[in-house]
Coordinates of C-alpha atoms in Angstrom, one line a residue:
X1 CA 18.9 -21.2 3.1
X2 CA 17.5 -18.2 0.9
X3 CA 14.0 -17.2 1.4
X4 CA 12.1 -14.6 -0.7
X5 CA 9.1 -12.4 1.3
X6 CA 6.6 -11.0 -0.3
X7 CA 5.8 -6.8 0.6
X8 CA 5.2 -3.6 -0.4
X9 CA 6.9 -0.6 -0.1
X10 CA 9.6 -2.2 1.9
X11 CA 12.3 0.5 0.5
X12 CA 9.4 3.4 1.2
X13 CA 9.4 4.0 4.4
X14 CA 7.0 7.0 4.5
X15 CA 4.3 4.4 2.7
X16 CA 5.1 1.2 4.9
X17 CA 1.8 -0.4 6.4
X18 CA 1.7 -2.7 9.5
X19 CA 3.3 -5.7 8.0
X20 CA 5.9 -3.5 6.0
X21 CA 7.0 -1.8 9.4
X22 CA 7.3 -5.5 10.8
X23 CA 9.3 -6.5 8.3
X24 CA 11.4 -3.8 8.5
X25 CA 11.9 -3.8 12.4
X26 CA 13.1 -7.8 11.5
X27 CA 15.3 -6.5 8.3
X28 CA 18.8 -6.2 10.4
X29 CA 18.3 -9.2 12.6
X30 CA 17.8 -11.7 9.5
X31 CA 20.4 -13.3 8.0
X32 CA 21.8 -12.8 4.4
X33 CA 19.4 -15.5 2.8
X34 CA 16.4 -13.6 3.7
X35 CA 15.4 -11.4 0.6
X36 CA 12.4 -9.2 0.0
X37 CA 9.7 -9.2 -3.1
X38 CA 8.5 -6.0 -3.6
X39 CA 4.8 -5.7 -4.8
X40 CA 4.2 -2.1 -6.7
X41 CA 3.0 1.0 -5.7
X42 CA -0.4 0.2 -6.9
X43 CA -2.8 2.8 -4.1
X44 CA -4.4 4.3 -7.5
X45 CA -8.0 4.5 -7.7
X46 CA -8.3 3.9 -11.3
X47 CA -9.8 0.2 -11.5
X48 CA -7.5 -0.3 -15.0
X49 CA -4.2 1.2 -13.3
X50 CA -4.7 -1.0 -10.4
X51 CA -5.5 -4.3 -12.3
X52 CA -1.9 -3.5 -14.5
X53 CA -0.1 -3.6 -11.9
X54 CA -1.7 -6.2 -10.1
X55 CA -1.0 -8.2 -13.3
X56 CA 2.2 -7.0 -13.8
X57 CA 3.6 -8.0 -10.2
X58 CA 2.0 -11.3 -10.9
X59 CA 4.5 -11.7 -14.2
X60 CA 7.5 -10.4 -12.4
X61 CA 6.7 -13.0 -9.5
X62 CA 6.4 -15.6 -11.6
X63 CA 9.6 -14.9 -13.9
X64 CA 11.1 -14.6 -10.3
X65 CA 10.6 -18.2 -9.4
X66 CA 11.4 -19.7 -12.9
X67 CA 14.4 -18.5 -13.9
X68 CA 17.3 -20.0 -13.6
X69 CA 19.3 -17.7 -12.2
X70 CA 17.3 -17.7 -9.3
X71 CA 18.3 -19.9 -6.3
X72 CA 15.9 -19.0 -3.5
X73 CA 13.8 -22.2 -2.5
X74 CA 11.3 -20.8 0.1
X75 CA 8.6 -18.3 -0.8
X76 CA 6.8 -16.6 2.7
X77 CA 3.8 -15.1 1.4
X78 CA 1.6 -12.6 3.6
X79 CA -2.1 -11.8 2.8
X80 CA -4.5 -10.4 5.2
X81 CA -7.9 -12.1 5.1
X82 CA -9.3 -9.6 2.6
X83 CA -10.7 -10.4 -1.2
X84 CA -7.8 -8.5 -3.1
X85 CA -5.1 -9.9 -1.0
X86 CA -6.6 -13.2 -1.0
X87 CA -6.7 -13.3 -4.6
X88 CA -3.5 -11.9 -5.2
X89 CA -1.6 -13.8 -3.5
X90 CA -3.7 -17.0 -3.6
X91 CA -2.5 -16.5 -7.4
X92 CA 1.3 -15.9 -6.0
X93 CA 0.8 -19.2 -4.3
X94 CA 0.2 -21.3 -7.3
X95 CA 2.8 -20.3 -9.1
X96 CA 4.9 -20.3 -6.5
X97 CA 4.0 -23.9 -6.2
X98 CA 4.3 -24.9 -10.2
X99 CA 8.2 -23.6 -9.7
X100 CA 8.8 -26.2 -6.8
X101 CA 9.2 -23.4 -4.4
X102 CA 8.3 -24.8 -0.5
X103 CA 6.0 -22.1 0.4
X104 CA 4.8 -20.6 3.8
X105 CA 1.4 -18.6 4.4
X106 CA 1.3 -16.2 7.4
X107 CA -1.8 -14.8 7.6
X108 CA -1.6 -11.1 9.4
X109 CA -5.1 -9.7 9.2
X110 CA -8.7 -11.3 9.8
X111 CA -11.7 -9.5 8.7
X112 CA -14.8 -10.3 9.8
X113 CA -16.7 -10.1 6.3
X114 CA -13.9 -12.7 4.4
X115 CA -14.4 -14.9 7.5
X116 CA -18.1 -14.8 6.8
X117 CA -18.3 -15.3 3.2
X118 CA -15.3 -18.2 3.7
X119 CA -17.3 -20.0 6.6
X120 CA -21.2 -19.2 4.7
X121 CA -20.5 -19.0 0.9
X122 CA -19.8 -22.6 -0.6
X123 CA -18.1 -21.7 -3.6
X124 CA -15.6 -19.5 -1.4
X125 CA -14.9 -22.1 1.0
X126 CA -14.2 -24.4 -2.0
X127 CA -11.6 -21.9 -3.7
X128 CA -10.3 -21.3 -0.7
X129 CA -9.4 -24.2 0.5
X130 CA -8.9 -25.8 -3.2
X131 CA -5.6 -22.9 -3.5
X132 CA -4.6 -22.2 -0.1
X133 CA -4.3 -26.2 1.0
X134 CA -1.2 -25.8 -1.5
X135 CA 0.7 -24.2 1.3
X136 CA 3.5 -25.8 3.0
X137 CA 2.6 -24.3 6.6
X138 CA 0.7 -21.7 8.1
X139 CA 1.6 -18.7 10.6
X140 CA -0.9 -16.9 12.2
X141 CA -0.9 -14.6 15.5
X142 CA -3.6 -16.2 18.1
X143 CA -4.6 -19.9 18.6
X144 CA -8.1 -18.4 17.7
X145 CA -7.0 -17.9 14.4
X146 CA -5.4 -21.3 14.5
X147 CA -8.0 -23.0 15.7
X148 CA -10.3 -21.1 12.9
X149 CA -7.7 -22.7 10.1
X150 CA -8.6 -25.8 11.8
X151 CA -12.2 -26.1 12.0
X152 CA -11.6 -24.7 7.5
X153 CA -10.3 -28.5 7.7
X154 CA -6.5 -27.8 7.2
X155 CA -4.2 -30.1 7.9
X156 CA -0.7 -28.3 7.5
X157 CA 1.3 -27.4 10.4
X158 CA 0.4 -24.0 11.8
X159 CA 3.1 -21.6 14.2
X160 CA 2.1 -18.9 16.5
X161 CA 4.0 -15.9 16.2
X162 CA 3.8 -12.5 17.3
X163 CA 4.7 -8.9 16.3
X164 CA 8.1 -7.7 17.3
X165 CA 9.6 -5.0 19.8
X166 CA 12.0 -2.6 17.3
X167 CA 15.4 -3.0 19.6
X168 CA 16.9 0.0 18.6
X169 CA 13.9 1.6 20.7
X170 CA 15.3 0.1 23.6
X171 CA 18.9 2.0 22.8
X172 CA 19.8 4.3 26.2
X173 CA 18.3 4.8 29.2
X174 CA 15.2 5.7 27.7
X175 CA 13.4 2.3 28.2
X176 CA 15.4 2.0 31.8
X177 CA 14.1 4.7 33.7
X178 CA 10.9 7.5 33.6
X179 CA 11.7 11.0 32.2
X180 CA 8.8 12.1 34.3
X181 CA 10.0 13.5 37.6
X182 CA 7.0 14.6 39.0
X183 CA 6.1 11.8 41.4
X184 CA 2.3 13.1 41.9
X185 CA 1.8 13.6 38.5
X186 CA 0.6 9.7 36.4
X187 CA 0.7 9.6 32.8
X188 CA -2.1 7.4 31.2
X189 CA -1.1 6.5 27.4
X190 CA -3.0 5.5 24.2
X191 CA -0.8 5.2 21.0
X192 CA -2.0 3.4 18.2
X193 CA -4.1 4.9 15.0
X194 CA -6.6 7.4 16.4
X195 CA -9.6 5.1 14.8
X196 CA -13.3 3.9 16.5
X197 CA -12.2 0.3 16.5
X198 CA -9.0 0.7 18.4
X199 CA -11.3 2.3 21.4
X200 CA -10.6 6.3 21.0
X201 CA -13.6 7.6 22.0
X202 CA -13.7 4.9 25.1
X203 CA -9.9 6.2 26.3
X204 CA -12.1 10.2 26.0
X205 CA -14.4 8.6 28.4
X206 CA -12.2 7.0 30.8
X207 CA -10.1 9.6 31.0
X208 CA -12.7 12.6 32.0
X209 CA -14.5 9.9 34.2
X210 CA -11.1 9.7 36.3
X211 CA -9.9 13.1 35.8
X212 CA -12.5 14.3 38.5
X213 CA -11.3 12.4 40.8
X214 CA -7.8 12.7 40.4
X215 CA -6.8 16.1 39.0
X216 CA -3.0 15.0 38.5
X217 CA -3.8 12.1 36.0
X218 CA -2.5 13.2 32.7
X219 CA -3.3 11.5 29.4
X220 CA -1.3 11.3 25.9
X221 CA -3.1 10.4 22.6
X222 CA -0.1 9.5 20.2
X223 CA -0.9 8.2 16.9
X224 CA -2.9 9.8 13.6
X225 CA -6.1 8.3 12.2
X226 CA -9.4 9.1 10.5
X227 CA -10.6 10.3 14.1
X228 CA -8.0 12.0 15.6
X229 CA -10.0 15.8 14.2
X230 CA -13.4 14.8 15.7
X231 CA -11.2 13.5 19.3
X232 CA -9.5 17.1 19.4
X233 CA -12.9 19.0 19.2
X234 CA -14.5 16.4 22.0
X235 CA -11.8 17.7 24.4
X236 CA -12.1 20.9 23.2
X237 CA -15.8 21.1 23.8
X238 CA -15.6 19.7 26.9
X239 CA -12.7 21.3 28.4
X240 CA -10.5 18.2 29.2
X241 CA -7.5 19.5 30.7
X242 CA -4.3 17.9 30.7
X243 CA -4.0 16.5 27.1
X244 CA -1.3 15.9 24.8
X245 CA -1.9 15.1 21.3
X246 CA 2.3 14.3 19.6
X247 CA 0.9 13.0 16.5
X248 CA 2.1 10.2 14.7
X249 CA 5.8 9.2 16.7
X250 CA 8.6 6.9 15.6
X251 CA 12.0 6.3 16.9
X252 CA 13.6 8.4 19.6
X253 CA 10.1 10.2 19.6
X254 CA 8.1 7.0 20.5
X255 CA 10.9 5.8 23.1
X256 CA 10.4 9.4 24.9
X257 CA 6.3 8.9 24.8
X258 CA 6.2 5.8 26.4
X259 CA 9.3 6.6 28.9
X260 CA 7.3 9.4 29.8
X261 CA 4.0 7.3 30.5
X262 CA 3.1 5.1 33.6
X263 CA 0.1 3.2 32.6
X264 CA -0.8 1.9 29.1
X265 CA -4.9 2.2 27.6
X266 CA -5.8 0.1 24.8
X267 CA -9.5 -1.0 24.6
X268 CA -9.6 -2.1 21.2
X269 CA -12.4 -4.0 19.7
X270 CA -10.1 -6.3 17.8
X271 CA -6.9 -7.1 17.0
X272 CA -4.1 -9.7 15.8
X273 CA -1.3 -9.0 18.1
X274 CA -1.2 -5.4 18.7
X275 CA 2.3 -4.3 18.4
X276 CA 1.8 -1.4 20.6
X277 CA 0.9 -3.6 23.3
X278 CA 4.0 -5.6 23.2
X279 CA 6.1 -2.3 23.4
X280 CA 4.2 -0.8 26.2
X281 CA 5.4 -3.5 27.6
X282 CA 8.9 -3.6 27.0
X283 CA 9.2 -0.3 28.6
X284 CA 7.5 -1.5 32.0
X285 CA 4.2 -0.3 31.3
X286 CA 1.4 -1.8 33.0
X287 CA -1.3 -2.1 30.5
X288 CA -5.1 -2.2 30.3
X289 CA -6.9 -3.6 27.5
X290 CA -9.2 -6.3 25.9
X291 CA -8.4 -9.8 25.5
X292 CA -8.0 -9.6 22.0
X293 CA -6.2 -11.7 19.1
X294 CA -3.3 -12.9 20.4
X295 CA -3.6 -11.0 23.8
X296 CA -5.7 -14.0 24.8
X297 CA -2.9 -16.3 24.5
X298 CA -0.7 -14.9 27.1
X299 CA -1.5 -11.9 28.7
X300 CA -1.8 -12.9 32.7
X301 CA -5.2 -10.4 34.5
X302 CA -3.6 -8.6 37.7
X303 CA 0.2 -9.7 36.9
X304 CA 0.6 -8.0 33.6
X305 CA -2.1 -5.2 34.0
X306 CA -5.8 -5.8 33.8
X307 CA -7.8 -7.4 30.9
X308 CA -12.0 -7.1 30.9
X309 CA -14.3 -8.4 28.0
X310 CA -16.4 -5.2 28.3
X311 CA -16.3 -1.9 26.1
X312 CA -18.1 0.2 29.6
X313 CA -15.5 3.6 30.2
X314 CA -16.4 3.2 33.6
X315 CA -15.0 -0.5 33.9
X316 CA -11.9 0.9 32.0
X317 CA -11.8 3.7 34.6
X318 CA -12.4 1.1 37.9
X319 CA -9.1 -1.2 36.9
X320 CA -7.0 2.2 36.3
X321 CA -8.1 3.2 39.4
X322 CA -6.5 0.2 41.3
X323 CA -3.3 1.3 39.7
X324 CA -3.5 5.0 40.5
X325 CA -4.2 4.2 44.4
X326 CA -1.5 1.9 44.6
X327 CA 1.9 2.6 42.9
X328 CA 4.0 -0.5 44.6
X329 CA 1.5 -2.3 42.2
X330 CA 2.4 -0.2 39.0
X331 CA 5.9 -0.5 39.5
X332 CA 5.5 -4.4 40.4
X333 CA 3.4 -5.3 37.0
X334 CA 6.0 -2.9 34.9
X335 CA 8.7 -4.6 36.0
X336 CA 7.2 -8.3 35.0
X337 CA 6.0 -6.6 31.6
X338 CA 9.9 -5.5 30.4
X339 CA 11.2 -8.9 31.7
X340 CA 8.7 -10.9 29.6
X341 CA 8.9 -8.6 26.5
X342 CA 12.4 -8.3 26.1
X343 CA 12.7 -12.0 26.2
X344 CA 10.0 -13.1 23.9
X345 CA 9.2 -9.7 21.7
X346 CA 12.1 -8.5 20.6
X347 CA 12.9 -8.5 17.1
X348 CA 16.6 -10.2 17.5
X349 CA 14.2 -13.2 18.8
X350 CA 11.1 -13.1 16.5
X351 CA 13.8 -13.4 13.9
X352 CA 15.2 -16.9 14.8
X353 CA 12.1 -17.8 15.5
X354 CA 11.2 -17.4 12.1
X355 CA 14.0 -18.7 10.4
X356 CA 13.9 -21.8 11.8
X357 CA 10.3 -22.6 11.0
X358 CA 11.9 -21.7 7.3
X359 CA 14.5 -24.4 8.1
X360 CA 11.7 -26.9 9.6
X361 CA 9.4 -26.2 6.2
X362 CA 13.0 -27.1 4.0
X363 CA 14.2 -29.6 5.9
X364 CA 10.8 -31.1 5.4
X365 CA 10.9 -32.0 9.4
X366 CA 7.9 -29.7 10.4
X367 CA 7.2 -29.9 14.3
X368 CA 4.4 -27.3 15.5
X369 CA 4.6 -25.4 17.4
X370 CA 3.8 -21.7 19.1
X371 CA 6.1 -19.0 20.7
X372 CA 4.5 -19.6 24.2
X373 CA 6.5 -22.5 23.9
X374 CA 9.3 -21.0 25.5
X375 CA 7.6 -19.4 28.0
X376 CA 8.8 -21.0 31.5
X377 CA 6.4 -22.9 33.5
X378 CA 6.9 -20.4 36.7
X379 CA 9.0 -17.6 34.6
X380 CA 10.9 -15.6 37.4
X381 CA 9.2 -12.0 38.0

C-alpha cells in the first residue's frame, strides 16, 4: 500500500498548524507506504505571490500523480471547510481522480460561513457537490459533521475519527503520577490558543468566581493567541492571584503542565475534536467543557468530568465546585479518563485506524464505520 497526504510545512516544525502537528504526532507510527505532499510556504500577502504558488503546487501535484515513476495509488486529501482550501484542493481532487488515484477526503475544519453559503447559495451547493462527490470516502471528526455530509446528499462511505494523543508525552512517570505535592493546593488548567472562541475570558470568570471561595485553587493559562495580552491586563487589573501564564508548551514542557494540573477547563464555543481534550485526558484529568464537535459523540456527563450547553461562568464555576469539595470523585473520573484515552487516543492506534480505512478504500471493500466502534459496551473503569 503507498499512500500520498497532502500538508504543509510538515518538515517546518516551527510553522506546523493543527492538522500539520497531527500528522506529525502520527509520522512514526505509520508505516513505510505512508508519504507526505508538501503544499508551499505560501502565508504571503501579496494576492500575485500567493496565486503562484497556489498554481505552482497544483502543477507539481498533478506531475506527482502522472508520472510514471510514481507508484502510490491512494491520495488522502485534507481541506478545512473554508473557500481557499476548498478550492484548492477541490482542484487536487480532480486531478487526482483523472490519474486513477482512489482518493480519500477528511474534512478537519467546519466553518460556519462555507456551511452557509454551501447549504443557502445554489451554485455553491452545485460545485460542491458536482467535485467533491468524486471522492472515494469521507473522514470527518463528529457524527454531526457526518450527518451534515448526509443531509449535502452524499452517498460515499464516511469514518469517524479523532485527533491523537502524541505517545512520547506519555514517556516517564510524568503522565503516572502528580508533580504537585501540596495536597491542599488544586490546579485548574486551560491550554489551548488564548482566543475568544475557545472560552478565555469565561475560564477569567470562573476562576475569580471560585477563587473567593477557595483561596488555594490555583489556575494555569498555557497556550499563546490573539488574546493572551488583553487576558494578562484582566488579571492584572483585577488582582487575580495565583496565576501562571507558561506560554505556548510542547513536549516535556506540556507533560509537566498537565502532570501538575488536577482539573481540566475548556468552555469553547466550537470545536472538531479538540486535541487538548483528549490529552487532558490521558493524563487523568477530569475535564469540564462543552459538548462540542466530536465531544458529543463520547464524552459520558459525571463519569468523565462534566459537560453543560451553557457559556454562564457561574455554571462553569458550580460543576468545578463538585470536584473541589470532593476529591475521591477527581481521582475516580481521572482514572476512567487515562484508561479510555490511552486505549482509543493514542497515536500508535489512530494510526491503524487509519490505514486500514486506506486498505478498505483499495481493496474496494468499504464497511463504515466510526472509532466508537470499539468502544466496549460496559468498558471496565
Amino acid at each position: 500500500m503507498s499512500v500520498i497526504i497532502t500538508l504543509k510545512n510538515i518538515d517546518n516544525p516551527e510553522k506546523l498548524g493543527g492538522i500539520g502537528i497531527y500528522y506529525k504526532v502520527l509520522q512514526s507510527h505509520f508505516t513505510n507506504g505512508i508519504k507526505y505532499f508538501n503544499y508551499s510556504d505560501d502565508d504571503s500577502k501579496n494576492i500575485l505571490v500567493k496565486s503562484f504558488y497556489r498554481f505552482y503546487d497544483i502543477i507539481k501535484f498533478a506531475m506527482n500523480c502522472f508520472s510514471r515513476y510514481n507508484s502510490h495509488d491512494l491520495i488522502h486529501l485534507n481541506p478545512s471547510l473554508s473557500w481557499s482550501s476548498i478550492i484548492r484542493d477541490g482542484i487536487l481532487l480532480l486531478v487526482s481522480k483523472l490519474s486513477g488515484k482512489k482518493t480519500v477526503i477528511f474534512i478537519r475544519g467546519w466553518h460556519e460561513y462555507m456551511v452557509n453559503k454551501i447549504e443557502n447559495k445554489k451554485n455553491i451547493n452545485s460545485l460542491f457537490k458536482w467535485v467533491y462527490n468524486k471522492s472515494d470516502a469521507f473522514i470527518v471528526l463528529s457524527n454531526d459533521f457526518k450527518e451534515k455530509l448526509r443531509e449535502w446528499g452524499f452517498k460515499q462511505k464516511i469514518f469517524v475519527e479523532t485527533t491523537v494523543v502524541d505517545n512520547t508525552l506519555l514517556n516517564g512517570n510524568l503522565a503516572n503520577i502528580k508533580i504537585n505535592k501540596n495536597n491542599d493546593s488544586l490546579y485548574l488548567l486551560f491550554l489551548a490558543r488564548v482566543e475568544k472562541a475557545k472560552g478565555i475570558f469565561e475560564v477569567i470568570d470562573i476562576y475569580e468566581y471560585l477563587k473567593h471561595k477557595y483561596p488555594n485553587i490555583h489556575l494555569i493559562i498555557a497556550g499563546d493567541g490573539g488574546s493572551l495580552q488583553e487576558i494578562k491586563s484582566i488579571v492584572e487589573n483585577r488582582n487575580i492571584q495565583d496565576f501562571e501564564f507558561t506560554g505556548y508548551v510542547t513536549g516535556e514542557a506540556k507533560a509537566r503542565t498537565f502532570a501538575k494540573s488536577d482539573v481540566y477547563i475548556f468552555p469553547s464555543y466550537g470545536e472538531g475534536m479538540p486535541n487538548s481534550v483528549l490529552e487532558a485526558m490521558a493524563f487523568g484529568l477530569p475535564v469540564i467543557t462543552r459538548p462540542v464537535g466530536g465531544l458529543r459523540d463520547f464524552f459520558e456527563d459525571g463519569k468523565m468530568g462534566f459537560l453543560t450547553e451553557s457559556k454562564d461562568p457561574k455554571v462553569f464555576a458550580q460543576l468545578t465546585e463538585k470536584l473541589i469539595l470532593d476529591p475521591d470523585l477527581c481521582r475516580q473520573m481521572g482514572k476512567y479518563n487515562a484508561q479510555f484515552a490511552r486505549k482509543h487516543f493514542l497515536a500508535s492506534v489512530v494510526a491503524k485506524r487509519l490505514e486500514r480505512i486506506y486498505e478498505d478504500v483499495l481493496n474496494g471493500e468499504v464497511v463504515e464505520r466510526s472509532w466508537m466502534d470499539t468502544i466496549e459496551e460496559n468498558p471496565k473503569s
